[in-house]
Structure formats: structure tokens, C-alpha cells
Amino acid sequence: MTAWRKNPIAWRIINTTVNFVVGTGIELSSPDASLDKFTQQFWTHRKNRMGLRLLPMIEELSRSGDLFVLLFRNTIDGMSYLRFVTKDQIQKIETAPNDWETELVYWETPPAGEYDPRRWLSPEHPDAPMADAIMLHYAVNRPIGALMGESDLTTIIPWLLRYSRMLEDRV
């Protein structure tokens, strides 16, 4: 995050990635009329505004290597609402005892004034159907055996620092 905020080359790398992935936008549709109607309602709902969220979502995924999405379900109308948790707020991920790739629970750092971490279930957890919200986890650049992904900038940050030092020395 610091590299992206302070280094114009790092910012441009992430910006280029986002432009490549999203382009002029993404549209969803379905030949099934009821599914198409739900998808459009979800996409344009005032609590989701997916058209406005696409760029920040891809930026976060590229910058940190992980995207943690909270999916809240409205029990009255069945609509789902998205919210996000940043990677640095995730303390740990619990997996199935016999399969480390099956993520079951995500532990989030408690907000100020609270002591107990928040516990979010994944869709794979047996109690997920009864939960008010579930957490989805998307990772990129994840080495085999790792639970977390890595930033697109991970390998270039040392070189960006060297380049910045070289420019300062020349000035």
C-alpha cells in the first residue's frame, strides 16, 4: 500500500493492471430471465453499486494479493450486499483439518474498543447457511501451500526503492 501511495511507478503498474482487467467495464447477463433480473438488481442496488466498486476491488486484489468480501443476505427480499475487509485486518484463516485449501473461518481484528476478534464463516463452513453474512476470499499470486496471495508489486518493490535512491543521489 505504501509503495502504491508514494511511488508513481508502482501506482501506474496497478493502474495498468486494473485497466487491462476491467477495460471499459464489465456487464453481466443471463439467458434465464429471472436470474438476469436478480443479477441486474444486485449489480445496480444502491448498497452494492458494482459499477463503481469494480476498480477498487481489482486495485485491492492487485495491491495486496487478496480480496476479502463480506456477503450480507437480506432475509426479507433475498438480496445480497457486499462489504470488504482489507488483508491487514485478517488475523488468521482456519481451514478444514484434512484439507488446507478448504477455508472455513476468517478471524478479523476487532474494532477499537472491542477485544474479541470478529469471526466470519466461509461458504464451506457447515453453519454458513444460517449465518447472517459469509466471507469470500479471492487470492492471486498465491504460492502452493500458502493461504494468502501476494501483491503484483512484491517482486518489483526492491527495484523501485533502488531506483528512487538512485534518483535522489543524482539530484
Tab-separated table of N, CA and C in Angstrom, residues 5-170:
chain	number	residue	atom	x	y	z
A	5	ARG	N	0.999	4.157	-2.802
A	5	ARG	CA	0.668	5.541	-2.470
A	5	ARG	C	1.800	6.516	-2.784
A	6	LYS	N	3.044	6.070	-2.604
A	6	LYS	CA	4.160	7.013	-2.679
A	6	LYS	C	4.996	6.919	-3.947
A	7	ASN	N	4.890	5.843	-4.680
A	7	ASN	CA	5.731	5.673	-5.853
A	7	ASN	C	4.871	5.710	-7.115
A	8	PRO	N	5.091	6.672	-7.989
A	8	PRO	CA	4.261	6.787	-9.190
A	8	PRO	C	4.384	5.590	-10.136
A	9	ILE	N	5.523	4.925	-10.126
A	9	ILE	CA	5.677	3.749	-10.987
A	9	ILE	C	4.832	2.597	-10.453
A	10	ALA	N	4.847	2.399	-9.138
A	10	ALA	CA	4.014	1.359	-8.526
A	10	ALA	C	2.543	1.651	-8.774
A	11	TRP	N	2.150	2.913	-8.623
A	11	TRP	CA	0.762	3.297	-8.873
A	11	TRP	C	0.379	2.985	-10.315
A	12	ARG	N	1.278	3.284	-11.230
A	12	ARG	CA	0.990	3.073	-12.657
A	12	ARG	C	0.895	1.579	-12.987
A	13	ILE	N	1.706	0.755	-12.363
A	13	ILE	CA	1.643	-0.693	-12.592
A	13	ILE	C	0.272	-1.226	-12.186
A	14	ILE	N	-0.196	-0.827	-11.013
A	14	ILE	CA	-1.515	-1.274	-10.549
A	14	ILE	C	-2.598	-0.711	-11.459
A	15	ASN	N	-2.477	0.546	-11.840
A	15	ASN	CA	-3.456	1.176	-12.721
A	15	ASN	C	-3.533	0.465	-14.071
A	16	THR	N	-2.398	0.065	-14.606
A	16	THR	CA	-2.363	-0.664	-15.874
A	16	THR	C	-3.039	-2.021	-15.735
A	17	THR	N	-2.778	-2.700	-14.635
A	17	THR	CA	-3.425	-3.991	-14.379
A	17	THR	C	-4.939	-3.827	-14.330
A	18	VAL	N	-5.406	-2.820	-13.591
A	18	VAL	CA	-6.846	-2.574	-13.465
A	18	VAL	C	-7.453	-2.274	-14.832
A	19	ASN	N	-6.798	-1.431	-15.601
A	19	ASN	CA	-7.312	-1.101	-16.938
A	19	ASN	C	-7.374	-2.335	-17.832
A	20	PHE	N	-6.405	-3.215	-17.706
A	20	PHE	CA	-6.391	-4.435	-18.512
A	20	PHE	C	-7.531	-5.367	-18.097
A	21	VAL	N	-7.764	-5.512	-16.796
A	21	VAL	CA	-8.781	-6.437	-16.300
A	21	VAL	C	-10.191	-5.906	-16.540
A	22	VAL	N	-10.426	-4.653	-16.201
A	22	VAL	CA	-11.774	-4.094	-16.275
A	22	VAL	C	-12.072	-3.478	-17.634
A	23	GLY	N	-11.079	-2.864	-18.260
A	23	GLY	CA	-11.308	-2.232	-19.558
A	23	GLY	C	-12.350	-1.142	-19.453
A	24	THR	N	-13.338	-1.186	-20.328
A	24	THR	CA	-14.397	-0.168	-20.314
A	24	THR	C	-15.536	-0.548	-19.380
A	25	GLY	N	-15.406	-1.675	-18.695
A	25	GLY	CA	-16.429	-2.101	-17.745
A	25	GLY	C	-16.782	-3.558	-17.952
A	26	ILE	N	-17.530	-4.087	-17.025
A	26	ILE	CA	-17.964	-5.473	-17.092
A	26	ILE	C	-19.484	-5.481	-16.967
A	27	GLU	N	-20.118	-6.244	-17.798
A	27	GLU	CA	-21.569	-6.379	-17.736
A	27	GLU	C	-21.911	-7.848	-17.591
A	28	LEU	N	-22.899	-8.120	-16.768
A	28	LEU	CA	-23.359	-9.485	-16.555
A	28	LEU	C	-24.765	-9.630	-17.118
A	29	SER	N	-25.034	-10.794	-17.689
A	29	SER	CA	-26.379	-11.085	-18.171
A	29	SER	C	-26.576	-12.589	-18.190
A	30	SER	N	-27.837	-12.988	-18.290
A	30	SER	CA	-28.167	-14.405	-18.325
A	30	SER	C	-29.343	-14.614	-19.264
A	31	PRO	N	-29.326	-15.714	-19.995
A	31	PRO	CA	-30.491	-16.003	-20.838
A	31	PRO	C	-31.731	-16.356	-20.006
A	32	ASP	N	-31.525	-16.774	-18.762
A	32	ASP	CA	-32.638	-17.057	-17.858
A	32	ASP	C	-33.168	-15.720	-17.327
A	33	ALA	N	-34.404	-15.401	-17.617
A	33	ALA	CA	-34.977	-14.089	-17.297
A	33	ALA	C	-34.953	-13.781	-15.805
A	34	SER	N	-35.302	-14.747	-14.956
A	34	SER	CA	-35.332	-14.472	-13.510
A	34	SER	C	-33.920	-14.276	-12.957
A	35	LEU	N	-32.969	-15.059	-13.419
A	35	LEU	CA	-31.587	-14.888	-12.979
A	35	LEU	C	-31.032	-13.553	-13.472
A	36	ASP	N	-31.353	-13.193	-14.704
A	36	ASP	CA	-30.898	-11.915	-15.252
A	36	ASP	C	-31.469	-10.749	-14.441
A	37	LYS	N	-32.729	-10.842	-14.071
A	37	LYS	CA	-33.367	-9.781	-13.275
A	37	LYS	C	-32.682	-9.651	-11.924
A	38	PHE	N	-32.428	-10.779	-11.240
A	38	PHE	CA	-31.751	-10.737	-9.943
A	38	PHE	C	-30.345	-10.162	-10.092
A	39	THR	N	-29.619	-10.603	-11.118
A	39	THR	CA	-28.251	-10.124	-11.340
A	39	THR	C	-28.228	-8.617	-11.539
A	40	GLN	N	-29.141	-8.105	-12.341
A	40	GLN	CA	-29.196	-6.659	-12.589
A	40	GLN	C	-29.569	-5.892	-11.319
A	41	GLN	N	-30.499	-6.447	-10.538
A	41	GLN	CA	-30.867	-5.795	-9.280
A	41	GLN	C	-29.689	-5.784	-8.311
A	42	PHE	N	-28.970	-6.894	-8.227
A	42	PHE	CA	-27.790	-6.974	-7.365
A	42	PHE	C	-26.740	-5.965	-7.829
A	43	TRP	N	-26.469	-5.935	-9.121
A	43	TRP	CA	-25.409	-5.109	-9.694
A	43	TRP	C	-25.667	-3.620	-9.475
A	44	THR	N	-26.909	-3.215	-9.612
A	44	THR	CA	-27.222	-1.788	-9.548
A	44	THR	C	-27.799	-1.349	-8.205
A	45	HIS	N	-27.989	-2.270	-7.279
A	45	HIS	CA	-28.588	-1.920	-5.986
A	45	HIS	C	-27.774	-0.816	-5.314
A	46	ARG	N	-28.468	0.100	-4.667
A	46	ARG	CA	-27.786	1.254	-4.052
A	46	ARG	C	-26.772	0.865	-2.974
A	47	LYS	N	-26.913	-0.313	-2.382
A	47	LYS	CA	-25.939	-0.760	-1.379
A	47	LYS	C	-24.776	-1.527	-2.003
A	48	ASN	N	-24.853	-1.849	-3.276
A	48	ASN	CA	-23.769	-2.574	-3.948
A	48	ASN	C	-23.031	-1.702	-4.965
A	49	ARG	N	-23.745	-1.039	-5.841
A	49	ARG	CA	-23.156	-0.174	-6.884
A	49	ARG	C	-21.906	-0.816	-7.499
A	50	MET	N	-22.076	-1.995	-8.038
A	50	MET	CA	-20.939	-2.766	-8.540
A	50	MET	C	-20.147	-2.034	-9.625
A	51	GLY	N	-20.808	-1.250	-10.438
A	51	GLY	CA	-20.094	-0.486	-11.464
A	51	GLY	C	-19.040	0.426	-10.865
A	52	LEU	N	-19.310	0.974	-9.680
A	52	LEU	CA	-18.351	1.852	-9.008
A	52	LEU	C	-17.324	1.077	-8.191
A	53	ARG	N	-17.625	-0.154	-7.843
A	53	ARG	CA	-16.737	-0.951	-6.987
A	53	ARG	C	-15.702	-1.765	-7.759
A	54	LEU	N	-15.920	-1.959	-9.042
A	54	LEU	CA	-15.006	-2.818	-9.808
A	54	LEU	C	-13.557	-2.358	-9.722
A	55	LEU	N	-13.311	-1.087	-9.979
A	55	LEU	CA	-11.930	-0.595	-9.971
A	55	LEU	C	-11.266	-0.752	-8.600
A	56	PRO	N	-11.908	-0.309	-7.502
A	56	PRO	CA	-11.270	-0.510	-6.193
A	56	PRO	C	-11.065	-1.985	-5.835
A	57	MET	N	-11.969	-2.852	-6.291
A	57	MET	CA	-11.814	-4.279	-5.999
A	57	MET	C	-10.574	-4.848	-6.694
A	58	ILE	N	-10.400	-4.530	-7.954
A	58	ILE	CA	-9.238	-5.028	-8.695
A	58	ILE	C	-7.962	-4.384	-8.170
A	59	GLU	N	-8.026	-3.098	-7.800
A	59	GLU	CA	-6.853	-2.444	-7.212
A	59	GLU	C	-6.414	-3.156	-5.936
A	60	GLU	N	-7.377	-3.448	-5.062
A	60	GLU	CA	-7.045	-4.126	-3.800
A	60	GLU	C	-6.464	-5.508	-4.057
A	61	LEU	N	-7.057	-6.243	-4.968
A	61	LEU	CA	-6.565	-7.582	-5.289
A	61	LEU	C	-5.142	-7.520	-5.841
A	62	SER	N	-4.852	-6.539	-6.688
A	62	SER	CA	-3.508	-6.401	-7.268
A	62	SER	C	-2.498	-5.891	-6.250
A	63	ARG	N	-2.926	-4.934	-5.419
A	63	ARG	CA	-2.027	-4.337	-4.422
A	63	ARG	C	-1.656	-5.309	-3.321
A	64	SER	N	-2.653	-6.029	-2.785
A	64	SER	CA	-2.388	-6.859	-1.612
A	64	SER	C	-2.289	-8.344	-1.936
A	65	GLY	N	-2.866	-8.756	-3.059
A	65	GLY	CA	-2.865	-10.168	-3.418
A	65	GLY	C	-4.089	-10.905	-2.906
A	66	ASP	N	-4.925	-10.229	-2.105
A	66	ASP	CA	-6.113	-10.857	-1.525
A	66	ASP	C	-7.283	-9.885	-1.532
A	67	LEU	N	-8.465	-10.431	-1.718
A	67	LEU	CA	-9.697	-9.660	-1.620
A	67	LEU	C	-10.638	-10.440	-0.711
A	68	PHE	N	-11.011	-9.829	0.418
A	68	PHE	CA	-11.929	-10.446	1.363
A	68	PHE	C	-13.269	-9.734	1.253
A	69	VAL	N	-14.274	-10.469	0.809
A	69	VAL	CA	-15.597	-9.909	0.536
A	69	VAL	C	-16.596	-10.457	1.541
A	70	LEU	N	-17.277	-9.566	2.214
A	70	LEU	CA	-18.369	-9.967	3.098
A	70	LEU	C	-19.661	-9.893	2.301
A	71	LEU	N	-20.421	-10.944	2.357
A	71	LEU	CA	-21.686	-11.031	1.625
A	71	LEU	C	-22.806	-11.139	2.661
A	72	PHE	N	-23.543	-10.028	2.830
A	72	PHE	CA	-24.665	-9.988	3.767
A	72	PHE	C	-25.946	-10.300	3.011
A	73	ARG	N	-26.794	-11.110	3.614
A	73	ARG	CA	-28.044	-11.507	2.971
A	73	ARG	C	-29.213	-10.829	3.675
A	74	ASN	N	-30.047	-10.170	2.880
A	74	ASN	CA	-31.273	-9.591	3.399
A	74	ASN	C	-32.326	-10.692	3.378
A	75	THR	N	-32.774	-11.129	4.555
A	75	THR	CA	-33.705	-12.262	4.627
A	75	THR	C	-35.099	-11.912	4.115
A	76	ILE	N	-35.414	-10.636	4.022
A	76	ILE	CA	-36.746	-10.241	3.564
A	76	ILE	C	-36.886	-10.377	2.054
A	77	ASP	N	-35.951	-9.813	1.304
A	77	ASP	CA	-36.083	-9.867	-0.160
A	77	ASP	C	-35.064	-10.777	-0.837
A	78	GLY	N	-34.133	-11.367	-0.066
A	78	GLY	CA	-33.165	-12.288	-0.650
A	78	GLY	C	-31.966	-11.612	-1.298
A	79	MET	N	-31.925	-10.277	-1.289
A	79	MET	CA	-30.819	-9.556	-1.913
A	79	MET	C	-29.562	-9.690	-1.052
A	80	SER	N	-28.411	-9.685	-1.699
A	80	SER	CA	-27.128	-9.743	-1.008
A	80	SER	C	-26.418	-8.411	-1.160
A	81	TYR	N	-25.693	-8.024	-0.115
A	81	TYR	CA	-24.944	-6.769	-0.120
A	81	TYR	C	-23.481	-7.065	0.157
A	82	LEU	N	-22.606	-6.386	-0.554
A	82	LEU	CA	-21.164	-6.588	-0.417
A	82	LEU	C	-20.534	-5.538	0.484
A	83	ARG	N	-19.598	-5.980	1.276
A	83	ARG	CA	-18.708	-5.100	2.025
A	83	ARG	C	-17.333	-5.755	1.992
A	84	PHE	N	-16.303	-5.007	2.319
A	84	PHE	CA	-14.948	-5.522	2.168
A	84	PHE	C	-14.140	-5.365	3.446
A	85	VAL	N	-13.217	-6.288	3.627
A	85	VAL	CA	-12.268	-6.254	4.735
A	85	VAL	C	-10.885	-6.307	4.100
A	86	THR	N	-9.988	-5.439	4.543
A	86	THR	CA	-8.652	-5.436	3.963
A	86	THR	C	-7.806	-6.571	4.540
A	87	LYS	N	-6.817	-6.968	3.787
A	87	LYS	CA	-5.953	-8.092	4.158
A	87	LYS	C	-5.300	-7.885	5.519
A	88	ASP	N	-4.891	-6.657	5.821
A	88	ASP	CA	-4.208	-6.413	7.096
A	88	ASP	C	-5.125	-6.561	8.302
A	89	GLN	N	-6.436	-6.632	8.086
A	89	GLN	CA	-7.378	-6.823	9.183
A	89	GLN	C	-7.626	-8.310	9.479
A	90	ILE	N	-7.188	-9.189	8.597
A	90	ILE	CA	-7.396	-10.621	8.797
A	90	ILE	C	-6.262	-11.176	9.658
A	91	GLN	N	-6.616	-11.686	10.845
A	91	GLN	CA	-5.617	-12.221	11.772
A	91	GLN	C	-5.204	-13.639	11.397
A	92	LYS	N	-6.197	-14.459	11.071
A	92	LYS	CA	-5.880	-15.840	10.712
A	92	LYS	C	-7.034	-16.437	9.919
A	93	ILE	N	-6.710	-17.542	9.252
A	93	ILE	CA	-7.696	-18.293	8.483
A	93	ILE	C	-7.675	-19.724	8.995
A	94	GLU	N	-8.847	-20.224	9.377
A	94	GLU	CA	-8.962	-21.628	9.791
A	94	GLU	C	-9.362	-22.445	8.575
A	95	THR	N	-8.728	-23.596	8.426
A	95	THR	CA	-9.034	-24.480	7.312
A	95	THR	C	-9.553	-25.819	7.824
A	96	ALA	N	-10.075	-26.607	6.905
A	96	ALA	CA	-10.527	-27.954	7.268
A	96	ALA	C	-9.317	-28.758	7.729
A	97	PRO	N	-9.490	-29.604	8.737
A	97	PRO	CA	-8.345	-30.361	9.272
A	97	PRO	C	-7.678	-31.263	8.233
A	98	ASN	N	-8.443	-31.755	7.290
A	98	ASN	CA	-7.879	-32.676	6.307
A	98	ASN	C	-7.638	-32.045	4.938
A	99	ASP	N	-7.862	-30.717	4.815
A	99	ASP	CA	-7.691	-30.050	3.517
A	99	ASP	C	-7.408	-28.567	3.738
A	100	TRP	N	-6.150	-28.161	3.653
A	100	TRP	CA	-5.779	-26.777	3.915
A	100	TRP	C	-6.346	-25.813	2.882
A	101	GLU	N	-6.782	-26.293	1.723
A	101	GLU	CA	-7.359	-25.404	0.713
A	101	GLU	C	-8.823	-25.079	0.982
A	102	THR	N	-9.469	-25.815	1.888
A	102	THR	CA	-10.856	-25.535	2.233
A	102	THR	C	-10.877	-24.594	3.430
A	103	GLU	N	-11.077	-23.312	3.146
A	103	GLU	CA	-11.100	-22.301	4.187
A	103	GLU	C	-12.469	-22.312	4.855
A	104	LEU	N	-12.483	-22.304	6.191
A	104	LEU	CA	-13.735	-22.395	6.937
A	104	LEU	C	-14.097	-21.126	7.704
A	105	VAL	N	-13.104	-20.513	8.362
A	105	VAL	CA	-13.367	-19.350	9.209
A	105	VAL	C	-12.258	-18.319	9.006
A	106	TYR	N	-12.677	-17.055	8.977
A	106	TYR	CA	-11.744	-15.932	8.886
A	106	TYR	C	-11.886	-15.117	10.171
A	107	TRP	N	-10.764	-14.783	10.778
A	107	TRP	CA	-10.762	-14.006	12.017
A	107	TRP	C	-10.281	-12.600	11.711
A	108	GLU	N	-11.137	-11.626	11.992
A	108	GLU	CA	-10.839	-10.218	11.715
A	108	GLU	C	-10.463	-9.499	13.005
A	109	THR	N	-9.477	-8.624	12.932
A	109	THR	CA	-9.068	-7.805	14.071
A	109	THR	C	-10.275	-7.035	14.592
A	110	PRO	N	-10.474	-7.011	15.919
A	110	PRO	CA	-11.647	-6.313	16.451
A	110	PRO	C	-11.536	-4.801	16.262
A	111	PRO	N	-12.683	-4.141	16.095
A	111	PRO	CA	-12.657	-2.679	16.006
A	111	PRO	C	-12.233	-2.056	17.335
A	112	ALA	N	-11.901	-0.777	17.300
A	112	ALA	CA	-11.462	-0.081	18.515
A	112	ALA	C	-12.506	-0.225	19.612
A	113	GLY	N	-12.046	-0.530	20.805
A	113	GLY	CA	-12.931	-0.665	21.950
A	113	GLY	C	-13.414	-2.085	22.187
A	114	GLU	N	-13.186	-2.962	21.220
A	114	GLU	CA	-13.576	-4.364	21.389
A	114	GLU	C	-12.317	-5.211	21.532
A	115	TYR	N	-12.462	-6.372	22.191
A	115	TYR	CA	-11.304	-7.217	22.448
A	115	TYR	C	-11.335	-8.527	21.682
A	116	ASP	N	-12.517	-9.008	21.403
A	116	ASP	CA	-12.639	-10.288	20.716
A	116	ASP	C	-12.659	-10.086	19.206
A	117	PRO	N	-11.855	-10.860	18.481
A	117	PRO	CA	-11.864	-10.722	17.021
A	117	PRO	C	-13.211	-11.159	16.442
A	118	ARG	N	-13.560	-10.571	15.319
A	118	ARG	CA	-14.776	-10.974	14.623
A	118	ARG	C	-14.513	-12.282	13.890
A	119	ARG	N	-15.526	-13.090	13.835
A	119	ARG	CA	-15.418	-14.406	13.200
A	119	ARG	C	-16.388	-14.447	12.033
A	120	TRP	N	-15.846	-14.660	10.823
A	120	TRP	CA	-16.665	-14.739	9.615
A	120	TRP	C	-16.549	-16.140	9.036
A	121	LEU	N	-17.674	-16.732	8.717
A	121	LEU	CA	-17.689	-18.073	8.137
A	121	LEU	C	-17.538	-18.002	6.629
A	122	SER	N	-16.889	-19.005	6.074
A	122	SER	CA	-16.813	-19.119	4.614
A	122	SER	C	-18.034	-19.903	4.141
A	123	PRO	N	-18.322	-19.893	2.847
A	123	PRO	CA	-19.448	-20.694	2.341
A	123	PRO	C	-19.249	-22.190	2.573
A	124	GLU	N	-18.011	-22.624	2.800
A	124	GLU	CA	-17.695	-24.039	3.016
A	124	GLU	C	-18.004	-24.512	4.437
A	125	HIS	N	-18.200	-23.572	5.346
A	125	HIS	CA	-18.447	-23.935	6.744
A	125	HIS	C	-19.838	-24.562	6.870
A	126	PRO	N	-19.981	-25.611	7.691
A	126	PRO	CA	-21.296	-26.265	7.841
A	126	PRO	C	-22.401	-25.329	8.339
A	127	ASP	N	-22.047	-24.289	9.118
A	127	ASP	CA	-23.051	-23.365	9.650
A	127	ASP	C	-23.309	-22.164	8.737
A	128	ALA	N	-22.675	-22.102	7.577
A	128	ALA	CA	-22.816	-20.954	6.679
A	128	ALA	C	-24.259	-20.673	6.249
A	129	PRO	N	-25.081	-21.681	5.967
A	129	PRO	CA	-26.459	-21.367	5.543
A	129	PRO	C	-27.270	-20.586	6.572
A	130	MET	N	-26.919	-20.701	7.851
A	130	MET	CA	-27.660	-19.991	8.889
A	130	MET	C	-27.023	-18.650	9.256
A	131	ALA	N	-25.871	-18.348	8.729
A	131	ALA	CA	-25.155	-17.125	9.090
A	131	ALA	C	-25.782	-15.908	8.423
A	132	ASP	N	-25.719	-14.767	9.117
A	132	ASP	CA	-26.215	-13.510	8.549
A	132	ASP	C	-25.316	-13.017	7.420
A	133	ALA	N	-24.037	-13.373	7.504
A	133	ALA	CA	-23.072	-12.969	6.483
A	133	ALA	C	-22.022	-14.058	6.334
A	134	ILE	N	-21.479	-14.150	5.145
A	134	ILE	CA	-20.359	-15.056	4.899
A	134	ILE	C	-19.228	-14.256	4.263
A	135	MET	N	-18.022	-14.792	4.359
A	135	MET	CA	-16.873	-14.118	3.763
A	135	MET	C	-16.340	-14.957	2.616
A	136	LEU	N	-16.082	-14.278	1.515
A	136	LEU	CA	-15.454	-14.897	0.353
A	136	LEU	C	-14.016	-14.402	0.283
A	137	HIS	N	-13.105	-15.263	-0.137
A	137	HIS	CA	-11.695	-14.900	-0.220
A	137	HIS	C	-11.184	-15.206	-1.619
A	138	TYR	N	-10.651	-14.188	-2.267
A	138	TYR	CA	-10.036	-14.358	-3.584
A	138	TYR	C	-8.567	-13.980	-3.460
A	139	ALA	N	-7.692	-14.811	-4.004
A	139	ALA	CA	-6.256	-14.563	-3.901
A	139	ALA	C	-5.602	-14.708	-5.268
A	140	VAL	N	-4.587	-13.890	-5.506
A	140	VAL	CA	-3.759	-14.006	-6.708
A	140	VAL	C	-2.312	-14.171	-6.278
A	141	ASN	N	-1.512	-14.699	-7.160
A	141	ASN	CA	-0.080	-14.895	-6.885
A	141	ASN	C	0.125	-15.671	-5.590
A	142	ARG	N	-0.697	-16.699	-5.392
A	142	ARG	CA	-0.616	-17.495	-4.166
A	142	ARG	C	0.270	-18.713	-4.414
A	143	PRO	N	1.391	-18.787	-3.697
A	143	PRO	CA	2.240	-19.977	-3.836
A	143	PRO	C	1.516	-21.220	-3.321
A	144	ILE	N	1.865	-22.356	-3.848
A	144	ILE	CA	1.276	-23.606	-3.381
A	144	ILE	C	1.574	-23.747	-1.889
A	145	GLY	N	0.556	-24.083	-1.136
A	145	GLY	CA	0.699	-24.264	0.301
A	145	GLY	C	0.453	-23.008	1.118
A	146	ALA	N	0.249	-21.860	0.464
A	146	ALA	CA	0.012	-20.611	1.186
A	146	ALA	C	-1.478	-20.313	1.267
A	147	LEU	N	-1.893	-19.685	2.352
A	147	LEU	CA	-3.291	-19.296	2.498
A	147	LEU	C	-3.563	-17.914	1.931
A	148	MET	N	-2.533	-17.101	1.814
A	148	MET	CA	-2.694	-15.731	1.334
A	148	MET	C	-1.959	-15.531	0.012
A	149	GLY	N	-2.485	-14.613	-0.782
A	149	GLY	CA	-1.838	-14.257	-2.040
A	149	GLY	C	-0.764	-13.202	-1.815
A	150	GLU	N	-0.133	-12.803	-2.911
A	150	GLU	CA	0.907	-11.773	-2.833
A	150	GLU	C	0.627	-10.689	-3.858
A	151	SER	N	1.066	-9.495	-3.539
A	151	SER	CA	0.858	-8.332	-4.392
A	151	SER	C	1.551	-8.498	-5.739
A	152	ASP	N	0.988	-7.854	-6.754
A	152	ASP	CA	1.662	-7.795	-8.049
A	152	ASP	C	2.967	-7.006	-7.940
A	153	LEU	N	3.098	-6.205	-6.887
A	153	LEU	CA	4.289	-5.368	-6.708
A	153	LEU	C	5.395	-6.038	-5.888
A	154	THR	N	5.128	-7.209	-5.339
A	154	THR	CA	6.067	-7.848	-4.413
A	154	THR	C	7.489	-7.917	-4.971
A	155	THR	N	7.642	-8.376	-6.188
A	155	THR	CA	8.996	-8.561	-6.727
A	155	THR	C	9.626	-7.265	-7.213
A	156	ILE	N	8.827	-6.251	-7.470
A	156	ILE	CA	9.386	-5.022	-8.027
A	156	ILE	C	9.696	-3.965	-6.967
A	157	ILE	N	9.135	-4.081	-5.770
A	157	ILE	CA	9.341	-3.056	-4.743
A	157	ILE	C	10.822	-2.818	-4.440
A	158	PRO	N	11.664	-3.850	-4.270
A	158	PRO	CA	13.091	-3.564	-4.024
A	158	PRO	C	13.727	-2.749	-5.163
A	159	TRP	N	13.318	-3.009	-6.388
A	159	TRP	CA	13.877	-2.281	-7.527
A	159	TRP	C	13.356	-0.841	-7.574
A	160	LEU	N	12.110	-0.650	-7.183
A	160	LEU	CA	11.577	0.708	-7.123
A	160	LEU	C	12.313	1.526	-6.063
A	161	LEU	N	12.635	0.897	-4.937
A	161	LEU	CA	13.389	1.586	-3.884
A	161	LEU	C	14.792	1.946	-4.369
A	162	ARG	N	15.438	1.016	-5.058
A	162	ARG	CA	16.779	1.302	-5.600
A	162	ARG	C	16.731	2.443	-6.607
A	163	TYR	N	15.730	2.429	-7.464
A	163	TYR	CA	15.567	3.471	-8.482
A	163	TYR	C	15.335	4.822	-7.811
A	164	SER	N	14.500	4.850	-6.768
A	164	SER	CA	14.239	6.106	-6.052
A	164	SER	C	15.516	6.636	-5.410
A	165	ARG	N	16.303	5.730	-4.784
A	165	ARG	CA	17.567	6.151	-4.169
A	165	ARG	C	18.545	6.682	-5.217
A	166	MET	N	18.569	6.040	-6.380
A	166	MET	CA	19.455	6.490	-7.454
A	166	MET	C	19.073	7.889	-7.911
A	167	LEU	N	17.777	8.140	-8.054
A	167	LEU	CA	17.333	9.469	-8.479
A	167	LEU	C	17.663	10.513	-7.420
A	168	GLU	N	17.487	10.175	-6.136
A	168	GLU	CA	17.826	11.123	-5.073
A	168	GLU	C	19.314	11.411	-5.071
A	169	ASP	N	20.141	10.400	-5.264
A	169	ASP	CA	21.597	10.599	-5.289
A	169	ASP	C	22.020	11.494	-6.451
A	170	ARG	N	21.348	11.359	-7.564
A	170	ARG	CA	21.705	12.172	-8.733
A	170	ARG	C	21.306	13.615	-8.539
